[in-house]
mmCIF file of C-alpha atoms in Angstrom:
data_model
loop_
_atom_site.group_PDB
_atom_site.id
_atom_site.type_symbol
_atom_site.label_atom_id
_atom_site.label_comp_id
_atom_site.label_asym_id
_atom_site.label_seq_id
_atom_site.Cartn_x
_atom_site.Cartn_y
_atom_site.Cartn_z
ATOM 1 C CA UNK D 1 -6.070 138.207 41.390
ATOM 2 C CA UNK D 2 -8.547 139.241 44.039
ATOM 3 C CA UNK D 3 -12.279 139.436 43.531
ATOM 4 C CA UNK D 4 -13.636 142.232 45.737
ATOM 5 C CA UNK D 5 -17.248 141.958 44.516
ATOM 6 C CA UNK D 6 -18.661 140.591 47.783
ATOM 7 C CA UNK D 7 -16.018 142.057 50.114
ATOM 8 C CA UNK D 8 -17.362 143.943 53.119
ATOM 9 C CA UNK D 9 -16.782 144.439 56.791
ATOM 10 C CA UNK D 10 -18.849 141.817 58.485
ATOM 11 C CA UNK D 11 -18.997 139.364 61.313
ATOM 12 C CA UNK D 12 -16.576 136.397 61.282
ATOM 13 C CA UNK D 13 -19.527 134.008 61.567
ATOM 14 C CA UNK D 14 -20.460 134.886 57.965
ATOM 15 C CA UNK D 15 -17.449 133.109 56.444
ATOM 16 C CA UNK D 16 -17.703 130.159 58.797
ATOM 17 C CA UNK D 17 -21.433 129.799 58.128
ATOM 18 C CA UNK D 18 -20.893 129.981 54.371
ATOM 19 C CA UNK D 19 -18.243 127.254 54.545
ATOM 20 C CA UNK D 20 -20.748 125.148 56.499
ATOM 21 C CA UNK D 21 -23.469 125.919 53.933
ATOM 22 C CA UNK D 22 -21.226 124.807 51.046
ATOM 23 C CA UNK D 23 -20.537 121.509 52.784
ATOM 24 C CA UNK D 24 -24.218 120.927 53.595
ATOM 25 C CA UNK D 25 -25.385 121.739 50.039
ATOM 26 C CA UNK D 26 -22.596 120.335 47.885
ATOM 27 C CA UNK D 27 -20.927 117.679 50.059
ATOM 28 C CA UNK D 28 -23.591 116.202 52.360
ATOM 29 C CA UNK D 29 -21.505 113.111 53.077
ATOM 30 C CA UNK D 30 -18.900 115.396 54.665
ATOM 31 C CA UNK D 31 -21.322 117.063 57.106
ATOM 32 C CA UNK D 32 -19.911 115.067 60.061
ATOM 33 C CA UNK D 33 -16.501 116.632 59.315
ATOM 34 C CA UNK D 34 -17.923 120.073 60.145
ATOM 35 C CA UNK D 35 -17.063 119.358 63.776
ATOM 36 C CA UNK D 36 -13.413 119.547 62.682
ATOM 37 C CA UNK D 37 -14.089 122.887 60.994
ATOM 38 C CA UNK D 38 -15.406 124.308 64.260
ATOM 39 C CA UNK D 39 -12.499 122.804 66.200
ATOM 40 C CA UNK D 40 -10.028 124.418 63.815
ATOM 41 C CA UNK D 41 -11.900 127.706 64.042
ATOM 42 C CA UNK D 42 -11.701 127.514 67.825
ATOM 43 C CA UNK D 43 -15.396 128.074 68.390
ATOM 44 C CA UNK D 44 -18.805 126.816 67.395
ATOM 45 C CA UNK D 45 -20.995 129.913 67.081
ATOM 46 C CA UNK D 46 -24.626 129.455 68.057
ATOM 47 C CA UNK D 47 -26.771 127.759 65.461
ATOM 48 C CA UNK D 48 -29.197 130.647 65.009
ATOM 49 C CA UNK D 49 -26.308 133.000 64.157
ATOM 50 C CA UNK D 50 -24.865 130.549 61.628
ATOM 51 C CA UNK D 51 -28.204 129.822 59.962
ATOM 52 C CA UNK D 52 -29.103 133.525 59.870
ATOM 53 C CA UNK D 53 -25.788 134.260 58.138
ATOM 54 C CA UNK D 54 -26.395 131.447 55.620
ATOM 55 C CA UNK D 55 -29.869 132.748 54.829
ATOM 56 C CA UNK D 56 -28.670 136.337 54.512
ATOM 57 C CA UNK D 57 -26.117 135.273 51.898
ATOM 58 C CA UNK D 58 -28.697 133.198 50.028
ATOM 59 C CA UNK D 59 -31.048 136.204 49.976
ATOM 60 C CA UNK D 60 -28.225 138.444 48.656
ATOM 61 C CA UNK D 61 -27.610 135.980 45.841
ATOM 62 C CA UNK D 62 -31.338 135.747 45.089
ATOM 63 C CA UNK D 63 -31.554 139.534 44.781
ATOM 64 C CA UNK D 64 -28.461 139.545 42.570
ATOM 65 C CA UNK D 65 -30.165 137.070 40.208
ATOM 66 C CA UNK D 66 -33.337 139.138 40.194
ATOM 67 C CA UNK D 67 -31.406 142.314 39.332
ATOM 68 C CA UNK D 68 -29.794 140.483 36.409
ATOM 69 C CA UNK D 69 -33.228 139.219 35.360
ATOM 70 C CA UNK D 70 -32.268 135.551 35.507
ATOM 71 C CA UNK D 71 -35.469 133.708 36.480
ATOM 72 C CA UNK D 72 -33.865 130.254 36.474
ATOM 73 C CA UNK D 73 -31.066 131.345 38.806
ATOM 74 C CA UNK D 74 -33.553 133.222 41.010
ATOM 75 C CA UNK D 75 -35.636 130.059 41.288
ATOM 76 C CA UNK D 76 -32.539 128.056 42.200
ATOM 77 C CA UNK D 77 -31.759 130.488 45.036
ATOM 78 C CA UNK D 78 -35.378 130.481 46.187
ATOM 79 C CA UNK D 79 -35.162 126.695 46.381
ATOM 80 C CA UNK D 80 -31.860 126.889 48.230
ATOM 81 C CA UNK D 81 -33.366 129.297 50.752
ATOM 82 C CA UNK D 82 -36.074 126.731 51.529
ATOM 83 C CA UNK D 83 -33.445 124.013 51.909
ATOM 84 C CA UNK D 84 -31.331 126.235 54.153
ATOM 85 C CA UNK D 85 -34.365 127.016 56.310
ATOM 86 C CA UNK D 86 -34.800 123.270 56.817
ATOM 87 C CA UNK D 87 -31.243 122.798 58.113
ATOM 88 C CA UNK D 88 -30.953 121.863 61.772
ATOM 89 C CA UNK D 89 -28.060 122.138 64.210
ATOM 90 C CA UNK D 90 -25.521 119.363 64.079
ATOM 91 C CA UNK D 91 -25.471 116.818 66.886
#
């Protein structure tokens, strides 16, 4: 089964940035392993491009929650946007 709901033609950095975002949000102890993700990808796109892609996805999810009139979920995504804005480039 394939879920095409969020499928679109986009920039490859979007998927890489979202994988990084998932690690940073849900698995903070694994953040040092992100270096291996970039190595496997073959590139480490510039930080501003990665963070911009993360924020764009968070904003899409916030708008989705607003359209479905889910205030609690919208608040969660608003909070996650603030957290994502506070992320800094890895050393």
